[in-house]
Coordinates of C-alpha atoms in Angstrom, one line a residue:
M48 CA -0.1 0.2 0.3
K49 CA 1.4 3.4 -0.7
S50 CA 2.2 5.2 2.4
K51 CA 0.7 8.6 3.4
L52 CA 3.9 10.3 2.6
A53 CA 4.2 8.9 -1.0
S54 CA 0.5 9.7 -1.7
V55 CA 0.6 13.4 -0.4
F56 CA 3.8 14.3 -2.9
S57 CA 3.5 11.9 -5.6
S58 CA 0.9 14.4 -7.7
R59 CA 3.0 16.8 -9.0
R60 CA 0.7 19.6 -8.4
F61 CA 1.3 23.2 -9.8
Y62 CA 0.9 26.0 -7.9
L63 CA 1.2 29.9 -8.7
L64 CA 3.3 32.1 -5.7
L65 CA 1.8 35.4 -4.5
F66 CA 4.7 37.9 -3.5
F67 CA 6.3 41.0 -3.9
V68 CA 9.4 40.3 -2.4
A69 CA 12.0 39.0 -5.4
A70 CA 13.8 35.8 -4.7
L71 CA 17.2 35.5 -4.4
A72 CA 19.4 33.7 -7.2
F73 CA 21.8 31.4 -6.5
R74 CA 23.3 28.2 -8.4
I75 CA 24.1 24.5 -6.6
G76 CA 25.6 22.1 -9.2
T77 CA 26.7 18.8 -8.8
P78 CA 29.7 18.3 -6.9
V79 CA 32.1 18.3 -10.2
Q80 CA 30.0 21.5 -11.1
S81 CA 30.4 23.0 -7.9
Q82 CA 33.7 24.0 -8.8
T83 CA 33.3 26.1 -10.9
S84 CA 31.9 29.7 -10.6
T85 CA 28.4 30.4 -11.9
T86 CA 28.2 32.5 -14.8
Q87 CA 27.1 35.9 -15.2
A88 CA 24.7 34.4 -18.1
A89 CA 23.1 32.2 -15.6
I90 CA 21.9 35.7 -13.5
D91 CA 19.3 37.8 -13.7
P92 CA 21.0 41.6 -13.3
K93 CA 17.7 42.9 -11.6
P94 CA 18.9 45.4 -8.8
Y95 CA 16.9 43.5 -6.2
I96 CA 19.2 40.5 -6.4
C97 CA 21.4 40.2 -3.2
P98 CA 24.6 39.4 -4.5
D99 CA 27.2 36.9 -3.4
L100 CA 25.2 35.1 -1.7
G101 CA 23.5 31.7 -1.1
M102 CA 20.7 32.2 1.0
C103 CA 19.1 35.3 2.4
I104 CA 19.4 36.3 6.1
M105 CA 16.6 39.1 5.9
D106 CA 16.9 41.8 8.2
P107 CA 13.6 42.9 10.1
E108 CA 15.6 46.2 11.3
G109 CA 16.3 47.8 7.2
G110 CA 15.0 45.0 5.2
G111 CA 17.2 43.0 2.6
C112 CA 19.8 40.1 3.1
M113 CA 21.9 40.6 6.0
G114 CA 25.7 41.1 4.7
T115 CA 25.1 42.8 1.5
P116 CA 25.7 46.7 1.0
C117 CA 22.1 47.5 0.7
P118 CA 18.4 45.6 0.9
Y119 CA 18.1 45.9 -3.4
P120 CA 21.9 46.8 -4.7
L121 CA 22.0 48.6 -7.6
P122 CA 23.8 47.4 -10.5
T123 CA 26.1 49.1 -12.6
N124 CA 24.9 52.4 -14.2
C125 CA 22.3 52.6 -11.6
G126 CA 21.9 54.6 -8.4
I127 CA 20.5 57.8 -10.5
N128 CA 18.4 60.3 -8.0
V129 CA 15.2 61.1 -10.2
A130 CA 14.3 63.4 -7.8
A131 CA 16.9 65.1 -7.4
A132 CA 16.3 69.3 -8.5
A133 CA 19.5 68.8 -10.7
R134 CA 18.0 66.3 -12.6
G135 CA 14.4 68.5 -13.4
A136 CA 12.5 67.5 -10.6
T137 CA 10.1 70.0 -8.5
A138 CA 8.7 69.7 -5.2
T139 CA 5.3 70.8 -3.8
A140 CA 3.2 70.7 -0.3
S141 CA 0.5 70.9 1.9
S142 CA 2.0 73.7 3.4
V143 CA 5.0 75.4 4.8
Y144 CA 5.7 77.0 7.2
V145 CA 6.0 80.8 7.6
N146 CA 9.3 81.9 9.5
G147 CA 12.2 81.0 7.6
N148 CA 12.7 79.5 4.6
Y149 CA 11.4 75.7 5.0
S150 CA 10.4 75.6 0.9
P151 CA 9.7 71.9 -0.2
S152 CA 12.6 72.4 -3.1
G153 CA 14.9 72.4 0.5
A154 CA 14.0 68.9 0.2
I155 CA 15.6 67.8 -3.3
N156 CA 18.5 70.0 -3.1
G157 CA 21.2 66.8 -2.7
D158 CA 21.5 67.6 0.9
R159 CA 21.2 64.9 3.3
R160 CA 22.0 66.6 6.5
G161 CA 20.0 69.2 7.0
L162 CA 23.0 71.9 7.0
N163 CA 21.2 75.0 6.7
W164 CA 17.2 73.9 8.6
G165 CA 15.8 77.3 8.4
N166 CA 17.3 78.4 5.4
G167 CA 16.4 76.4 2.3
G168 CA 18.0 73.0 4.1
G169 CA 14.7 71.0 4.2
W170 CA 10.4 71.5 4.3
N171 CA 8.6 72.0 7.5
D172 CA 4.9 72.4 7.4
N173 CA 2.5 74.9 8.7
T174 CA -0.1 73.0 10.7
R175 CA 0.7 72.7 14.1
D176 CA -0.4 69.2 15.3
I177 CA -2.8 69.2 12.7
Y178 CA -2.3 66.1 10.1
P179 CA -2.3 64.7 7.4
D180 CA 0.9 66.8 6.0
W181 CA 2.4 65.7 2.6
L182 CA 5.9 66.7 0.4
Q183 CA 5.5 65.8 -3.2
V184 CA 8.2 65.1 -5.2
D185 CA 7.1 65.5 -9.6
F186 CA 9.8 63.8 -11.4
N187 CA 11.3 65.5 -15.1
G188 CA 9.1 62.9 -16.8
V189 CA 7.5 58.9 -16.0
Q190 CA 10.4 57.6 -14.3
V191 CA 11.0 53.9 -13.1
I192 CA 12.1 53.3 -9.7
N193 CA 13.0 50.5 -7.4
Q194 CA 14.0 52.8 -4.4
I195 CA 13.1 55.5 -2.0
R196 CA 14.9 57.3 0.7
L197 CA 13.8 59.4 3.7
Y198 CA 15.9 61.5 5.8
T199 CA 14.1 63.4 8.6
L200 CA 15.4 66.4 10.6
Q201 CA 18.3 65.3 13.2
N202 CA 18.4 65.5 17.0
D203 CA 21.4 68.2 17.1
Y204 CA 20.3 69.5 13.7
T205 CA 22.5 72.5 14.0
N206 CA 25.5 69.9 13.9
P207 CA 24.3 67.6 11.8
F208 CA 26.6 64.3 10.4
E209 CA 25.8 62.2 7.5
P210 CA 23.0 60.1 8.1
T211 CA 23.0 56.3 8.3
P212 CA 19.9 53.8 9.1
A213 CA 21.0 53.6 12.7
M214 CA 20.9 57.3 13.6
T215 CA 18.0 58.0 15.9
A216 CA 15.2 61.2 15.7
E217 CA 14.1 61.3 18.8
Y218 CA 12.9 65.3 19.0
Y219 CA 11.9 66.2 15.7
G220 CA 11.8 63.3 13.1
L221 CA 8.5 62.2 11.4
L222 CA 6.7 59.5 13.6
D223 CA 3.8 57.8 11.1
F224 CA 4.0 58.3 7.4
E225 CA 3.4 56.5 4.3
V226 CA 5.3 56.2 1.4
Q227 CA 3.5 56.6 -2.1
A228 CA 3.9 56.7 -5.6
W229 CA 1.1 57.6 -7.9
V230 CA 0.2 54.6 -9.8
G231 CA -2.5 54.9 -12.4
A232 CA -4.7 56.9 -11.4
Q233 CA -4.0 56.9 -7.3
W234 CA -1.7 57.2 -4.7
V235 CA -0.5 53.6 -3.6
T236 CA 2.1 52.7 -0.5
V237 CA 5.1 51.2 -1.9
P238 CA 5.8 47.8 -0.5
G239 CA 7.0 48.4 3.2
G240 CA 6.5 52.1 2.9
S241 CA 3.8 52.1 5.7
V242 CA 5.6 53.3 8.6
V243 CA 4.3 53.5 12.5
E244 CA 6.4 55.2 15.6
N245 CA 9.7 55.6 13.3
Q246 CA 12.4 55.6 15.7
N247 CA 14.9 56.7 12.8
V248 CA 16.9 59.5 10.7
M249 CA 17.1 57.7 7.7
R250 CA 14.6 55.3 6.2
V251 CA 15.4 53.4 2.6
F252 CA 12.5 51.7 0.8
S253 CA 13.3 49.0 -1.9
F254 CA 11.2 47.1 -3.7
P255 CA 10.5 45.6 -7.0
Y256 CA 10.5 48.4 -10.0
I257 CA 7.6 50.9 -10.3
T258 CA 7.1 53.2 -13.2
T259 CA 5.2 56.8 -11.9
P260 CA 5.7 60.1 -12.4
K261 CA 5.3 61.3 -9.0
I262 CA 5.9 60.3 -5.7
R263 CA 5.1 61.2 -2.3
I264 CA 5.2 61.3 1.9
L265 CA 2.2 61.7 3.6
V266 CA 2.5 62.2 7.2
T267 CA -0.1 61.5 10.1
N268 CA 1.9 62.5 12.8
A269 CA 5.2 63.6 13.7
R270 CA 7.3 64.7 17.2
N271 CA 7.1 68.1 18.4
H272 CA 3.9 69.4 16.2
F273 CA 5.5 69.6 13.0
S274 CA 6.4 67.5 10.1
R275 CA 9.8 67.8 8.8
I276 CA 11.5 66.2 6.2
V277 CA 15.1 67.0 5.3
E278 CA 15.7 65.4 1.7
V279 CA 13.7 62.4 -0.2
E280 CA 15.5 60.2 -3.1
A281 CA 14.3 58.2 -5.6
F282 CA 16.6 55.6 -7.5
S283 CA 16.4 54.3 -11.0
C284 CA 18.5 52.9 -14.1
A285 CA 19.2 54.4 -17.4
N286 CA 17.7 51.7 -18.7
A287 CA 15.6 50.1 -16.6
P288 CA 13.1 48.1 -17.5
V289 CA 9.9 48.6 -17.6
P290 CA 7.5 45.9 -15.4
D291 CA 5.0 44.0 -17.4
P292 CA 1.4 43.9 -15.7
T293 CA 1.4 40.2 -16.7
P294 CA 3.4 37.1 -14.8
V295 CA 7.1 37.4 -14.9
C296 CA 10.1 34.8 -14.6
L297 CA 11.9 35.5 -10.9
P298 CA 15.6 35.2 -11.4
L299 CA 16.0 31.6 -9.5
E300 CA 19.1 29.5 -10.6
S301 CA 18.2 25.9 -10.9
I302 CA 20.0 23.2 -8.5
D303 CA 21.3 20.7 -11.0
P304 CA 21.1 22.5 -14.3
C305 CA 22.0 19.7 -16.3
E306 CA 20.6 16.9 -13.6
I307 CA 23.4 14.7 -14.6
A308 CA 23.2 12.8 -11.0
T309 CA 20.1 11.9 -11.9
G310 CA 20.6 10.4 -14.5
R311 CA 18.0 12.7 -16.3
A312 CA 19.1 14.1 -20.1
C313 CA 20.6 17.9 -20.2
L314 CA 18.1 20.8 -20.6
A315 CA 17.9 24.0 -21.2
E316 CA 17.5 26.2 -18.6
S317 CA 13.8 27.6 -17.7
K318 CA 13.1 29.9 -14.9
P319 CA 9.4 29.8 -13.5
C320 CA 7.1 32.3 -13.8
I321 CA 4.7 33.5 -11.3
S322 CA 2.2 36.4 -10.7
P323 CA 3.7 39.8 -9.4
E324 CA 1.4 40.6 -6.1
P325 CA -0.2 43.7 -6.7
V326 CA 0.7 46.5 -4.5
P327 CA -1.9 47.1 -1.9
S328 CA -4.1 50.3 -1.0
P329 CA -3.5 52.3 1.6
G330 CA -4.8 50.9 4.8
Q331 CA -5.4 52.2 8.1
P332 CA -1.6 52.4 10.3
N333 CA -0.6 49.6 11.6
A334 CA -1.1 48.7 15.8
P335 CA 1.6 48.5 17.7
L336 CA 0.4 44.8 18.7
I337 CA -1.1 42.7 16.1
I338 CA -2.5 38.8 15.4
S339 CA 1.1 37.6 14.2
E340 CA 0.0 34.0 14.3
F341 CA -2.8 31.7 14.7
R342 CA -5.3 28.2 14.2
F343 CA -8.4 27.6 15.1
R344 CA -8.4 24.0 15.4
G345 CA -5.5 21.1 15.0
P346 CA -4.6 17.5 15.6
G347 CA -6.1 17.5 19.2
G348 CA -9.5 18.7 17.8
A349 CA -12.3 21.5 17.3
N350 CA -10.2 23.0 20.8
D351 CA -6.8 22.3 19.3
E352 CA -6.4 26.6 19.3
F353 CA -3.7 29.5 19.9
I354 CA -3.6 33.0 19.2
E355 CA -0.3 34.2 18.5
L356 CA 0.4 38.6 19.2
F357 CA 3.4 40.4 18.1
N358 CA 4.3 43.7 19.5
T359 CA 5.9 45.6 16.3
A360 CA 7.4 48.1 18.3
P361 CA 11.2 47.9 18.9
Y362 CA 10.4 49.2 22.1
P363 CA 8.1 47.6 25.3
V364 CA 4.4 47.8 25.4
N365 CA 2.6 48.1 28.6
V366 CA -1.0 47.6 28.4
S367 CA -3.4 50.4 29.6
T368 CA -6.7 51.4 28.5
A369 CA -8.2 54.8 28.3
D370 CA -11.9 53.7 29.3
G371 CA -10.5 52.0 33.1
S372 CA -11.5 48.4 32.1
A373 CA -8.9 45.6 32.4
G374 CA -7.2 45.5 29.9
W375 CA -6.9 44.6 26.1
S376 CA -9.1 41.8 25.0
V377 CA -9.5 39.6 21.9
V378 CA -13.2 38.5 21.0
G379 CA -14.4 36.0 18.9
S380 CA -16.6 36.9 15.9
D381 CA -19.5 35.3 17.9
G382 CA -18.9 38.4 20.3
A383 CA -17.7 36.3 23.0
V384 CA -14.3 37.4 25.1
R385 CA -12.1 34.5 24.6
F386 CA -9.1 36.4 26.7
T387 CA -8.0 39.7 27.9
I388 CA -4.2 40.9 28.3
P389 CA -4.6 42.9 31.9
V390 CA -3.5 46.3 32.6
G391 CA 0.2 46.6 33.2
T392 CA 1.2 43.7 31.4
V393 CA 4.1 44.5 29.4
I394 CA 5.0 42.9 26.0
P395 CA 8.6 43.3 25.0
G396 CA 9.8 45.1 22.1
N397 CA 9.3 42.9 19.0
G398 CA 8.4 40.5 21.6
H399 CA 5.5 37.7 21.5
Y400 CA 2.4 37.0 23.7
L401 CA 0.2 33.5 23.3
A402 CA -3.0 32.7 24.3
V403 CA -4.3 29.1 24.1
N404 CA -6.9 27.0 24.6
S405 CA -6.1 25.0 27.8
L406 CA -8.7 21.9 26.8
G407 CA -6.6 21.1 23.6
Y408 CA -3.6 22.8 22.9
T409 CA -0.8 20.4 21.8
L410 CA 2.1 22.5 21.0
G411 CA 3.0 23.7 24.8
N412 CA 6.5 21.7 24.0
Y413 CA 7.5 23.7 21.4
P414 CA 10.9 25.3 22.0
A415 CA 10.9 28.9 23.3
G416 CA 13.5 30.6 25.2
N417 CA 16.2 29.2 27.6
G418 CA 14.5 26.6 29.4
T419 CA 10.9 27.1 28.1
T420 CA 8.7 26.2 25.7
A421 CA 5.6 27.6 24.2
A422 CA 2.9 27.5 26.9
G423 CA 0.7 30.2 26.8
D424 CA 0.9 33.3 28.4
T425 CA -2.9 33.0 29.1
A426 CA -5.5 30.7 28.9
Y427 CA -9.3 30.5 27.9
I428 CA -11.4 27.5 27.1
L429 CA -14.3 28.6 24.7
D430 CA -13.8 27.4 21.4
I431 CA -13.5 29.6 18.5
P432 CA -16.1 28.1 15.6
D433 CA -14.3 27.2 12.3
G434 CA -14.9 29.6 9.8
G435 CA -15.3 32.4 11.7
G436 CA -12.6 35.6 13.0
I437 CA -10.9 37.5 16.0
A438 CA -10.3 40.8 17.0
L439 CA -8.4 42.4 19.2
F440 CA -9.5 45.5 21.0
K441 CA -7.6 48.1 23.0
T442 CA -10.4 47.6 25.7
S443 CA -12.2 44.8 27.8
E444 CA -15.7 46.7 28.1
P445 CA -17.8 45.0 25.2
L446 CA -20.2 48.3 24.6
N447 CA -16.8 49.5 23.2
F448 CA -16.0 46.6 21.4
T449 CA -15.9 49.2 17.8
T450 CA -13.6 49.8 15.1
P451 CA -12.1 52.6 16.3
N452 CA -11.1 50.7 19.4
R453 CA -10.1 47.7 17.4
L454 CA -6.0 47.2 17.2
D455 CA -6.5 44.2 14.8
A456 CA -8.1 41.5 13.3
A457 CA -8.3 38.2 11.2
G458 CA -11.2 35.8 9.9
Y459 CA -13.0 33.8 7.3
N460 CA -14.9 35.6 4.9
T461 CA -17.9 34.0 6.8
A462 CA -17.1 36.2 9.9
P463 CA -18.3 40.1 10.3
P464 CA -16.1 42.5 8.8
L465 CA -15.2 43.7 12.4
Y466 CA -13.5 40.3 12.6
R467 CA -11.3 40.5 9.7
E468 CA -9.2 42.7 7.8
G469 CA -10.5 42.8 3.9
A470 CA -12.8 40.4 2.2
G471 CA -10.8 37.1 4.6
F472 CA -9.6 33.5 4.3
P473 CA -12.4 31.5 1.9
V474 CA -14.0 28.9 4.0
G475 CA -13.9 25.2 3.0
A476 CA -10.0 24.6 2.6
A477 CA -8.4 21.8 4.5
E478 CA -7.7 23.4 8.0
S479 CA -11.6 23.8 8.6
L480 CA -12.6 20.1 7.4
Y481 CA -9.6 18.3 9.1
N482 CA -7.3 18.2 12.3
I483 CA -4.6 19.0 10.9
E484 CA -1.4 20.4 11.9
Y485 CA -1.2 24.0 10.7
S486 CA -1.5 27.8 11.4
F487 CA -2.1 31.0 9.6
F488 CA 1.2 33.4 10.5
R489 CA 2.2 36.9 9.1
D490 CA 3.9 37.0 5.9
L491 CA 7.9 37.9 7.0
T492 CA 9.7 37.8 3.5
S493 CA 10.5 41.7 3.9
G494 CA 11.8 41.1 7.3
S495 CA 9.0 42.1 9.2
P496 CA 5.3 40.8 9.7
R497 CA 3.1 42.4 6.8
D498 CA 0.5 44.7 7.6
T499 CA -1.9 45.9 5.0
N500 CA -4.9 45.4 6.5
D501 CA -6.1 42.5 4.3
N502 CA -5.8 39.2 5.9
I503 CA -5.3 37.2 2.7
V504 CA -2.5 39.7 1.6
D505 CA -1.3 39.4 5.1
F506 CA -1.2 35.9 6.0
K507 CA 0.1 32.6 4.8
G508 CA -0.9 29.1 5.8
A509 CA 1.2 25.9 6.1
D510 CA 0.9 22.7 7.4
T511 CA 3.1 19.4 8.0
N512 CA 1.8 17.8 4.8
G513 CA 1.1 20.5 2.6
N514 CA -2.4 20.5 2.6
N515 CA -4.1 23.4 0.9
T516 CA -5.5 25.9 3.7
G517 CA -7.6 29.0 3.2
A518 CA -4.5 31.2 3.3
G519 CA -2.4 29.1 0.8
Q520 CA -0.9 25.4 0.2
R521 CA 2.8 25.2 1.6
L522 CA 4.6 22.5 3.4
G523 CA 5.5 24.1 6.9
A524 CA 4.8 24.0 10.3
P525 CA 3.0 26.4 13.3
G526 CA 6.0 27.9 15.7
P527 CA 3.6 29.4 18.6
E528 CA 6.0 32.4 20.5
N529 CA 5.4 33.6 23.9
L530 CA 6.4 36.3 26.0
S531 CA 9.9 33.9 26.9
S532 CA 10.5 33.2 22.6
P533 CA 13.3 34.6 21.0
I534 CA 12.8 37.7 19.1
P535 CA 13.5 39.0 15.6
T536 CA 17.1 40.1 15.4
G537 CA 18.5 42.0 12.9
S538 CA 22.1 43.7 11.9
S539 CA 22.4 45.5 14.9
K540 CA 22.9 42.7 17.0
I541 CA 24.2 39.9 14.6
R542 CA 26.5 40.4 11.7
V543 CA 26.4 37.6 9.0
D544 CA 30.0 36.4 7.2
L545 CA 31.1 33.8 5.0
L546 CA 32.0 31.0 6.7
D547 CA 35.4 31.3 4.1
P548 CA 35.4 34.7 3.1
A549 CA 38.2 33.7 0.6
V550 CA 35.7 32.2 -2.1
T551 CA 32.1 33.3 -3.3
S552 CA 29.4 32.0 -1.1
D553 CA 28.0 29.2 -3.9
Q554 CA 31.5 27.4 -3.5
P555 CA 32.4 25.1 -1.2
P556 CA 33.1 25.2 1.9
N557 CA 30.7 27.9 2.0
R558 CA 28.2 25.7 0.0
V559 CA 28.3 22.1 -0.5
R560 CA 26.2 19.8 -2.9
D561 CA 26.0 16.1 -1.8
A562 CA 24.5 14.1 -4.6
T563 CA 23.8 10.8 -2.0
S564 CA 20.1 9.8 -1.9
D565 CA 18.7 9.3 1.3
P566 CA 14.5 9.2 0.5
G567 CA 14.0 8.3 4.5
N568 CA 16.1 11.5 5.2
N569 CA 13.7 13.8 2.6
S570 CA 16.5 13.7 0.5
A571 CA 15.9 11.8 -2.5
Y572 CA 18.5 13.4 -4.6
G573 CA 21.1 14.6 -1.9
T574 CA 21.7 17.4 0.5
M575 CA 22.7 21.4 0.0
S576 CA 24.2 22.4 2.8
I577 CA 25.2 26.4 3.7
R578 CA 27.6 27.3 6.1
R579 CA 27.5 31.2 7.6
T580 CA 29.5 32.4 10.8
L581 CA 27.2 34.8 12.7
V582 CA 29.2 37.3 14.9
N583 CA 27.8 39.4 18.0
V584 CA 28.1 42.8 17.6
S585 CA 25.7 43.6 20.3
S586 CA 26.8 44.6 24.0
Q587 CA 25.3 41.6 25.6
P588 CA 25.5 37.9 25.3
I589 CA 23.5 36.0 23.3
T590 CA 22.0 33.0 25.0
R591 CA 19.4 31.6 22.7
L592 CA 20.0 31.1 18.9
R593 CA 17.6 29.6 15.9
V594 CA 16.3 30.4 12.7
R595 CA 13.1 30.5 11.2
I596 CA 12.0 29.7 7.4
I597 CA 10.3 32.5 6.0
D598 CA 10.4 31.4 2.2
I599 CA 11.4 28.5 0.6
T600 CA 11.2 26.6 -2.3
G601 CA 9.3 23.6 -1.5
Y602 CA 6.1 21.4 -1.7
P603 CA 3.9 22.2 -3.7
Y604 CA 6.4 23.2 -6.6
I605 CA 5.8 24.8 -10.1
S606 CA 7.8 23.5 -13.4
G607 CA 11.4 24.6 -12.5
T608 CA 11.7 25.3 -8.9
S609 CA 13.3 22.7 -6.5
D610 CA 11.6 21.1 -3.8
I611 CA 14.0 21.1 -0.7
R612 CA 13.3 20.5 2.8
A613 CA 14.8 21.4 6.0
I614 CA 16.7 18.9 7.8
S615 CA 18.6 18.3 11.1
S616 CA 22.5 18.3 10.8
T617 CA 25.4 17.5 13.3
D618 CA 28.6 19.1 13.8
L619 CA 31.7 18.7 11.6
L620 CA 35.3 20.3 11.0
V621 CA 35.6 22.1 7.6
A622 CA 39.0 23.1 6.0
R623 CA 39.6 26.6 4.8
T624 CA 41.0 27.7 1.7
D625 CA 43.9 29.0 3.4
G626 CA 44.2 25.9 5.7
S627 CA 42.5 26.7 9.0
V628 CA 40.5 24.2 10.3
V629 CA 36.4 25.6 11.6
M630 CA 34.1 24.0 14.0
V631 CA 30.9 24.3 11.7
N632 CA 27.9 23.7 14.2
G633 CA 24.7 21.6 13.1
T634 CA 21.4 23.1 13.5
T635 CA 18.3 21.3 14.8
L636 CA 14.8 21.1 13.4
E637 CA 12.6 21.7 16.0
T638 CA 9.9 20.1 17.2
P639 CA 7.1 19.8 18.4
P640 CA 5.1 19.6 16.0
A641 CA 6.8 16.2 14.0
Q642 CA 7.7 17.0 10.6
I643 CA 8.7 13.5 9.0
N644 CA 8.3 15.6 5.4
G645 CA 10.9 17.9 6.5
G646 CA 10.8 21.3 7.4
G647 CA 9.5 24.2 5.5
W648 CA 7.5 27.8 5.9
N649 CA 7.7 28.7 9.7
S650 CA 9.7 26.4 10.3
T651 CA 12.6 26.9 12.9
L652 CA 16.6 25.3 13.4
S653 CA 18.0 25.7 16.6
A654 CA 21.7 26.6 17.1
N655 CA 22.4 23.5 19.4
D656 CA 25.3 24.4 21.5
I657 CA 24.1 28.7 22.3
N658 CA 22.4 28.8 26.0
L659 CA 22.8 29.9 29.5
S660 CA 26.0 28.3 30.7
S661 CA 27.2 28.4 27.0
P662 CA 26.5 32.1 25.4
L663 CA 27.8 33.4 22.3
Y664 CA 29.9 36.7 23.9
P665 CA 30.0 40.4 22.5
G666 CA 32.5 40.2 19.3
Q667 CA 32.4 36.2 18.9
G668 CA 31.3 33.9 16.3
Y669 CA 29.8 30.9 15.6
S670 CA 29.7 29.0 12.5
L671 CA 26.5 27.1 11.7
Q672 CA 25.1 25.1 8.9
F673 CA 21.8 25.0 7.1
M674 CA 21.2 21.3 5.6
L675 CA 18.6 21.0 3.3
G676 CA 17.2 17.7 1.6
V677 CA 16.7 17.9 -2.1
Q678 CA 13.5 16.3 -2.8
Q679 CA 13.6 17.9 -6.5
S680 CA 15.8 19.3 -8.6
G681 CA 15.5 23.0 -10.4
S682 CA 15.5 26.5 -8.9
F683 CA 15.4 27.3 -5.3
R684 CA 14.9 29.7 -2.9
F685 CA 16.0 30.1 1.1
F686 CA 14.7 33.1 2.9
I687 CA 15.2 33.0 6.9
I688 CA 15.4 35.7 10.0
I689 CA 17.2 35.3 13.3
E690 CA 15.7 34.6 16.3
A691 CA 17.7 35.6 19.5
L692 CA 17.7 36.4 23.0
P693 CA 20.1 38.5 25.2

């Protein structure tokens, strides 16, 4: 009799992926082919490729791949600032402060520091504490852009420095704003362009090409009464392609282009075509606390539920209410409160809060912090009905469960509008019919949870058998996180280096292809080992370290793509090209849930030796490998984020 695994994966179903983050391109050949470098002809030279990386470790702080000079590096002959007055651009604004020279033209004069603030060094609006304000830049004709940079006023504006993404703006900077482009006949927010509680002087927004004649910054809140912008830049290429509204081919490379190791004929390479995700229309500003992962049933039955909340701000959130009620409540679409986060609860910056149904929750042993597991920070016992929805309100008073008091919502299209955002998930998918090991989780492919106020756009669905869910079909696993769990960690705390900097990322020992078949370990066509060194650049020891998979070409696949699965690995000694020998530490696929088909979307891999008794001290490096079983050769993508605890 055919096994369950074989029956699930023998059917070659095709799947159109929808996402806007362009994929990282890289090649893995057979063991012999791996000794030669990748030819330029095999790489699509679009600017959103992260160069010289065999994988992409997304940076939650600034987006893009950690270890690269910029999130979406511009190729040769690019880097043209089409928003500059010197290139014919003009600037207008909603109002201009009357005392001094705060003309909008000062925001496109090429000075990022604001050297002459108050005398042509940038724009200041004239409507004290009244929003929205806007600054608009009209290009000299239609332009094709893929990056916008925004600079607000520095703290010490009388003695400004060249701004960096790490420079903070606590006194005069913008707080909440939208970065928009004129597309068709309306303003749309560029991918990642909705910002709440901004803390930085410099913000970089990178995205696939957008064709537009103008851009604007729409400000809905700012520090110290007024909107202040020092400079706006928009970058383009001299010969940038005009984007095609039809499906486009993404720059993925083939694992085994000729597939000699598998005995197949050498075929010409083809790149999988997928439909690009449309840029969403502007929505309400993101709330500090959002619903980040949940499910309404599981292998334990209808009560095998959990709801995970995430603090999107980098600073702690202290729960408080304006109406004197007991706290913030999560309410089902049947109107019943499931749980309340009490007033005074502190949720760490970029931290999580977990509620579980104590009558059926089965993932309480999933790893969290040091010696802790993903037990609920609070519990409830009333089942959330299948096909329903949930909403988080900043009150526990039922009379105030209204849209103005709602922080977030997620649900199916059968739930009332108050308990979902957008149309909601379609009903009738596998998770509403069977007790599968699944969850819905926020899209993290930009490094931060996606929140466009449209559930079907913002959430992905995955389970350990690759069933179809109301948010798509992906092999993966639930990964609930609580107050003790490690948090997303970016480049200000961890630096990512090649294991051997003397060779490129696609060459041994930085990446090794072993064609030895091991079907029992989800490696029918061998394995691919990717090695990196993570360096602690923070001021504190790191006591917990793991990575979460946020994008992977696994099951189900489309023609030309690979099927790769994350698997556990062991420690090994590796020789570098300079003759030195390095210990490369293995990683463990974290369970529960059991993942007999290998890890996929939302699965986590733990660094085995980083803990309280053996931390990664400031300045120390830790080399580790990510082992991927190859179930089908073809183009592949492997995006992860780092999660850590001090």
